[in-house]
Coordinates of C-alpha atoms in Angstrom, one line a residue:
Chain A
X1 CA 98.0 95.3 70.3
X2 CA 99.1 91.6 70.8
X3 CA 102.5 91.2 71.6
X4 CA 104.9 89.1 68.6
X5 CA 106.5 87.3 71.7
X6 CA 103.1 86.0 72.9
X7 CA 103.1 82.8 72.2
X8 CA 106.9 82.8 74.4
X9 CA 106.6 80.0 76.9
X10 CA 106.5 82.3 79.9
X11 CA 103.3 83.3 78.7
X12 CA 101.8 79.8 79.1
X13 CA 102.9 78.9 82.7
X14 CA 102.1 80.9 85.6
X15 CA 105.4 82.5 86.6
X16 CA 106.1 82.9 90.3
X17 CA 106.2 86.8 90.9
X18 CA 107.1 88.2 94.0
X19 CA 104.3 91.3 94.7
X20 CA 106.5 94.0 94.1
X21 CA 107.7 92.6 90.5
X22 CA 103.9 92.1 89.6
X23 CA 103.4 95.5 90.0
X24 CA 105.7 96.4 88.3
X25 CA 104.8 94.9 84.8
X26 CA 103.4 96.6 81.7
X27 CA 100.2 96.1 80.3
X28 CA 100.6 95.6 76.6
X29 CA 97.0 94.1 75.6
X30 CA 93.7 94.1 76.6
X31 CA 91.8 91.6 75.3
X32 CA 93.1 89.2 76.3
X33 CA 95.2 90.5 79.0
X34 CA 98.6 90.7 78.4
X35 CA 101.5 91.7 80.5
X36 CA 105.2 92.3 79.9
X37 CA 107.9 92.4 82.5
X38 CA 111.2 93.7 80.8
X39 CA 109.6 93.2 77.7
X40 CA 108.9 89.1 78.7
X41 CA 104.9 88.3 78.1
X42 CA 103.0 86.9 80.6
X43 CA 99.2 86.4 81.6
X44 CA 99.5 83.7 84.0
X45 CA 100.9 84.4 88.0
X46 CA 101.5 82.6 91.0
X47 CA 102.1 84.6 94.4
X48 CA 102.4 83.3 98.2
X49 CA 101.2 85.9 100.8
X50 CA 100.0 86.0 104.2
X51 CA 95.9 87.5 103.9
X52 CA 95.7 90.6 104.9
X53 CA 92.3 91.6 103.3
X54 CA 88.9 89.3 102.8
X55 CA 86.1 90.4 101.4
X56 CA 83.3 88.0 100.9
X57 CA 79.8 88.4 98.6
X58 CA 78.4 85.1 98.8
X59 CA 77.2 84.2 94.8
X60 CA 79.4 87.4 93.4
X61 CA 83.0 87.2 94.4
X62 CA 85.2 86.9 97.2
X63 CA 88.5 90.2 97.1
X64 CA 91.4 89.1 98.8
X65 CA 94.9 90.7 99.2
X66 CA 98.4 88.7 99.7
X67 CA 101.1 89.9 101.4
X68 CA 104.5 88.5 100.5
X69 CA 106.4 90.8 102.5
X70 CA 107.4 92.9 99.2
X71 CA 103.8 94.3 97.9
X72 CA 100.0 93.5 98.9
X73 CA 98.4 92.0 95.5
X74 CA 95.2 91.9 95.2
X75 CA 93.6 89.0 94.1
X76 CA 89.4 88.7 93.0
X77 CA 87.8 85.2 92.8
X78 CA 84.8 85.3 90.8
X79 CA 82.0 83.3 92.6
X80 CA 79.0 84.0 90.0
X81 CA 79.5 81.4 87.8
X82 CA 75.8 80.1 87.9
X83 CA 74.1 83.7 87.5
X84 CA 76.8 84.8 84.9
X85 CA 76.5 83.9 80.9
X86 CA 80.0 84.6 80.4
X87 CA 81.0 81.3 82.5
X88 CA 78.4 79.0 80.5
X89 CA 80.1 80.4 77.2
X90 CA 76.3 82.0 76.5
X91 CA 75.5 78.4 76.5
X92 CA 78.2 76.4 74.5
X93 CA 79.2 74.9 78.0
X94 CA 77.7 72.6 79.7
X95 CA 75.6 73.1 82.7
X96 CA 77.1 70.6 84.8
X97 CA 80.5 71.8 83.9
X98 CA 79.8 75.5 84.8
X99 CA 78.1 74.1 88.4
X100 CA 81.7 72.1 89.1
X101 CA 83.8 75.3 88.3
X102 CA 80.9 77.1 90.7
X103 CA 82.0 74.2 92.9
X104 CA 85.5 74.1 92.8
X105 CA 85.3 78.6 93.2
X106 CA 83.0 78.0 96.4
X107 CA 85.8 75.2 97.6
X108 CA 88.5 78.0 97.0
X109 CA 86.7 80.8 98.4
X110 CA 85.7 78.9 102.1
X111 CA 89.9 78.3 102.2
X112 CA 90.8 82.1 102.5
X113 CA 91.0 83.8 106.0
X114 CA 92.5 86.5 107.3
X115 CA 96.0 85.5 108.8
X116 CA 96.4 82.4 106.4
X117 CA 99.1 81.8 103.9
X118 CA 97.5 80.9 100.4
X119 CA 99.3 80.0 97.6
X120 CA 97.6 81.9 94.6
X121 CA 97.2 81.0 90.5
X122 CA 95.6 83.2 88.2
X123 CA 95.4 85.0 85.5
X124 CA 96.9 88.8 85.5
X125 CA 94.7 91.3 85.0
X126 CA 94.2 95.1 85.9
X127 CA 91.3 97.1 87.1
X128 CA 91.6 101.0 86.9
X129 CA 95.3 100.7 86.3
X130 CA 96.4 98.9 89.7
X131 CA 97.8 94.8 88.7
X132 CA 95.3 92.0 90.5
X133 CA 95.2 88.6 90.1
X134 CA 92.0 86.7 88.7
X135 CA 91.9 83.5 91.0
X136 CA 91.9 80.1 89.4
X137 CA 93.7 78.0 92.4
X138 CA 93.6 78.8 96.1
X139 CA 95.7 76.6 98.3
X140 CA 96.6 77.0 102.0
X141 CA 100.1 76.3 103.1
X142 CA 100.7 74.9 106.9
X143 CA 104.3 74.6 106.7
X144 CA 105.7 77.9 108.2
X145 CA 108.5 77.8 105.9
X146 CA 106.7 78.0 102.9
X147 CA 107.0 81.6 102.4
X148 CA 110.8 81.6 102.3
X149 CA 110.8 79.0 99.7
X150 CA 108.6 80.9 97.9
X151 CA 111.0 84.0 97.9
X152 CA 113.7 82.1 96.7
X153 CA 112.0 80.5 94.5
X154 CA 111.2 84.0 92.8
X155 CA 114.6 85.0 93.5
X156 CA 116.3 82.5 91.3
X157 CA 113.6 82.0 88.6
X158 CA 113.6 85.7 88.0
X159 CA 117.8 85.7 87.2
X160 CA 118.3 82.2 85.6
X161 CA 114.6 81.9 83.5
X162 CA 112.6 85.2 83.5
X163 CA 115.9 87.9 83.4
X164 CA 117.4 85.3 80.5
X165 CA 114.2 85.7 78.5
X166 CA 114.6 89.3 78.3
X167 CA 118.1 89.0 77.5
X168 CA 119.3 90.7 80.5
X169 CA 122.4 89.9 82.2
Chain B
X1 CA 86.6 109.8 91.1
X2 CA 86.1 110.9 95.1
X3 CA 86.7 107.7 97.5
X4 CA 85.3 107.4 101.0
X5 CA 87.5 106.7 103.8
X6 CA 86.2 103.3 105.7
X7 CA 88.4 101.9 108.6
X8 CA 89.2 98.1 107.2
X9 CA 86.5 95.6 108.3
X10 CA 88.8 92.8 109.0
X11 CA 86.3 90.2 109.6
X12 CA 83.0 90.3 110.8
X13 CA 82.4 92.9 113.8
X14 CA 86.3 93.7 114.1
X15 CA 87.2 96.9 112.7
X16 CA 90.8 97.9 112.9
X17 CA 91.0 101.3 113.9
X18 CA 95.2 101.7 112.7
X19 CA 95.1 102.1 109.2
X20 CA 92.5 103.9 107.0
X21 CA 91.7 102.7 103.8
X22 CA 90.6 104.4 100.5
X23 CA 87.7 102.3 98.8
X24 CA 86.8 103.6 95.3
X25 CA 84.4 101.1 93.8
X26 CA 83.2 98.3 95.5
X27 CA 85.6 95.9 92.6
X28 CA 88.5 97.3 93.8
X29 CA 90.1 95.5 96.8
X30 CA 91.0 98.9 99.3
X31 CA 94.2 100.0 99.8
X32 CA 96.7 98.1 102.5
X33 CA 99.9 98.7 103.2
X34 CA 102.2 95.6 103.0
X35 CA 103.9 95.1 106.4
X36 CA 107.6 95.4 105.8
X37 CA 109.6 92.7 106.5
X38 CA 112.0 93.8 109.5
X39 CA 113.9 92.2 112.4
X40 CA 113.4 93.3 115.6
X41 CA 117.4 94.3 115.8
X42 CA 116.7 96.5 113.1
X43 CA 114.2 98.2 114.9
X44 CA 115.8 101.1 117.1
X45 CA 115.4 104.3 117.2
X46 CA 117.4 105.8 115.0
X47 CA 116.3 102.7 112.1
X48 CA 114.4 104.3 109.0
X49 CA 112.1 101.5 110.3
X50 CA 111.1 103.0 113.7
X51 CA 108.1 105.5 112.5
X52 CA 105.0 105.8 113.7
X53 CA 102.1 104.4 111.4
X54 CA 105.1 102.4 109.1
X55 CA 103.3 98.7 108.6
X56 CA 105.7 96.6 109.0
X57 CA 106.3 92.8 109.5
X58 CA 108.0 91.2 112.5
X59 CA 109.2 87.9 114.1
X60 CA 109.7 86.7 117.3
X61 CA 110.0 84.2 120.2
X62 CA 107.2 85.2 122.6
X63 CA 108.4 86.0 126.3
X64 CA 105.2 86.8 127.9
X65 CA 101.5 87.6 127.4
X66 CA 98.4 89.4 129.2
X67 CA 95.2 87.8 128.7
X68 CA 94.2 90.8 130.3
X69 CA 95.4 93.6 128.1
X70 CA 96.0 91.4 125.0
X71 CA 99.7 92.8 125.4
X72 CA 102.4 90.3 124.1
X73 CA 106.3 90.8 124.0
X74 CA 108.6 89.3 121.6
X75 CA 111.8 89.1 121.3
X76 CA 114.8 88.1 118.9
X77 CA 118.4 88.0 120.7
X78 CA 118.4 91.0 123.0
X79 CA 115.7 93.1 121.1
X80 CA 112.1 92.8 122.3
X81 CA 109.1 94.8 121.0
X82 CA 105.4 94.4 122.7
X83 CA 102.4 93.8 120.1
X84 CA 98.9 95.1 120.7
X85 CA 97.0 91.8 120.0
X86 CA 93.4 93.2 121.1
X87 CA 92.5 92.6 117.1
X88 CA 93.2 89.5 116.6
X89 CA 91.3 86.5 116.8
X90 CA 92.2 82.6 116.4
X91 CA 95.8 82.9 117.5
X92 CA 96.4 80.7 120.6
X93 CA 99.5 82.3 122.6
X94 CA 102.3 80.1 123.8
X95 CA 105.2 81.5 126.2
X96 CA 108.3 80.4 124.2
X97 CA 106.4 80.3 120.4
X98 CA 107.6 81.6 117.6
X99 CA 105.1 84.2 116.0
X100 CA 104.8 86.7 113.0
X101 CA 102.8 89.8 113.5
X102 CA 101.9 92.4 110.4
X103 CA 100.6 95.4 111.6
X104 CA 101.6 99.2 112.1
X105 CA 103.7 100.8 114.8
X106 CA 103.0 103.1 117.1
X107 CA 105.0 105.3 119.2
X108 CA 104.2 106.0 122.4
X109 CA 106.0 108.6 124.9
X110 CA 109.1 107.9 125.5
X111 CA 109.7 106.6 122.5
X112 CA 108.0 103.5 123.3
X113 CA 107.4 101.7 120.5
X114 CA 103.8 98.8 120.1
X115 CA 102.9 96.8 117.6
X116 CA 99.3 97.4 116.4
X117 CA 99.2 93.6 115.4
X118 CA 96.4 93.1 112.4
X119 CA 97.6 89.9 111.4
X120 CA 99.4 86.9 113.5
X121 CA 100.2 83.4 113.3
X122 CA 102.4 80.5 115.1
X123 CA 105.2 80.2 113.0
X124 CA 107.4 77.3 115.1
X125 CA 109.0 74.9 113.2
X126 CA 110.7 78.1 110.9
X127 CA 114.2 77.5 109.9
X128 CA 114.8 81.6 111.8
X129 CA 118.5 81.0 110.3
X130 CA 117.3 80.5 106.3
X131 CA 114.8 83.1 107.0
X132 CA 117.2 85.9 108.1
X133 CA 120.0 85.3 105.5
X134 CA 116.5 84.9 102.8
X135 CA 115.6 88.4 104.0
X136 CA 118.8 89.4 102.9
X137 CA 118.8 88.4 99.7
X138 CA 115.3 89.2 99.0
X139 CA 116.2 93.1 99.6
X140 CA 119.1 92.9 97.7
X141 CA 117.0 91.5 94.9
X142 CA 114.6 93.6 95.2
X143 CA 117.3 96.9 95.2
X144 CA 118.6 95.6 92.0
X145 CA 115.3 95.0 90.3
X146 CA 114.0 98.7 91.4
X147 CA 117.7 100.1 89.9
X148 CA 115.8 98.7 86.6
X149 CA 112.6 100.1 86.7

């Protein structure tokens, strides 16, 4: 089932989601993911966590988990990009592309470390039921204040853009 | 599907003998609770906060350390609480520092209560003012948003 409302602008951007209010979202399609929160579509995320959780196999992926303070999301960065068909497009993409998005994935994957703060974009997806994030972007934040900003950020995008939407009050 | 219970490997060759965690498939990123956000004034004894095993979250100006034990004590105002830092590695302790620990608490006798820190980091140059009235609104926020669910 594809939602009518797919092709609502929230559905393009990545929408910053504090951990608790991912998990809290419907899944209303499968292929491609699609997500709803109060009935709002959306496939793209961007959380801001401390890492809790690493998980490395060099070549295959790299499992992390962010926490925000509100949730632990759990976030999978694909790393098998030169062994996988799917990332060449069974061959409709070129090689050196698919070995600069293997690039750019190794890049992201050597930032992550326990105790860090990364600043995560993906795309939201689910595996058996529980809400993860398939990583696009990885980037490490040094200024300690970073993680308020990022609360407030989701704070007041939620009420004035993402509640709006919905047409809640 | 039956799980196996694994402590979490944290990094290479520490394991973190607090929390258990319940791996299913090797996809599926284990189980971790999120340390809750909580000031250390909030932490008394009769706070739903102070339970043994709760993971929770917690900030502080660091008043002394033990190389020895890996025992640090923080405090914010008048409230202190001592962290169990024997996990973690790549944190440089500084008398006077502001730090953030995640980790889960454990009660001792007398009501004792320690950090089992699994997570820390130097967090000077925080605005502690923005960050306490941001923890306010975040949990009213988040009150109104679970009334909707």
């Amino acid at each position: 089932m594809q939602s009518s409302s797919s092709s609502s602008p929230l559905s393009k951007t990545h929408v910053k989601l504090l951990a608790f209010d991912l998990q809290s979202l419907v899944q209303t399609a499968t292929s491609p993911p699609m997500f709803a929160r109060d009935c709002v579509p959306l496939s793209w995320v961007e959380v801001l966590g401390t890492v809790t959780f690493y998980d490395n196999k060099p070549d295959r992926f790299l499992k992390f988990a962010v926490d925000d303070g509100t949730g632990c999301v759990p976030c999978i960065l694909w790393l098998n990009h030169l062994r996988s068909p799917i990332f060449s497009c069974n061959g409709r993409r070129e090689p050196r592309d698919v070995q600069l998005i293997a690039h750019v994935a190794a890049n992201h994957a050597s930032k992550v470390r326990i105790g860090a703060v990364a600043r995560v974009r993906g795309m939201i997806t689910s595996f058996r039921g529980a809400m993860q994030v398939t990583v696009s972007d990885v980037v490490i934040e040094t200024d300690p204040n970073t993680e308020i900003l990022h609360w407030l950020d989701c704070i007041r995008l939620a009420r004035r853009v993402y509640d709006r939407a919905s047409g809640a009050t | 599907m039956a799980g196996y219970v694994q402590r979490p490997q944290l990094e290479e060759g520490i394991e973190i003998q607090t929390i258990c965690l319940v791996r299913q498939r090797t996809m599926e990123v284990p189980t971790i609770e999120s340390g809750e956000l909580v000031t250390l004034q909030e932490l008394n004894t009769s706070s739903p906060f102070f339970t043994h095993g709760n993971s929770l979250r917690v900030t502080g100006k660091l008043q002394e350390y033990s190389v020895e034990t890996c025992m640090a004590t923080i405090m914010e105002g008048n409230a202190k609480l001592k962290i169990d830092t024997r996990h973690l590695r790549d944190v440089n302790f500084h008398v006077d520092s502001i730090y953030q620990f995640i980790g889960e608490l454990h009660l001792q006798a007398g009501n004792e209560a320690v950090l089992q820190a699994r997570v820390g980091r130097n967090i000077d140059g925080m605005d502690l003012k923005l960050y306490h009235q941001s923890l306010q609104l975040l949990r009213q926020f988040q009150a109104e948003r679970k009334g909707k669910f």
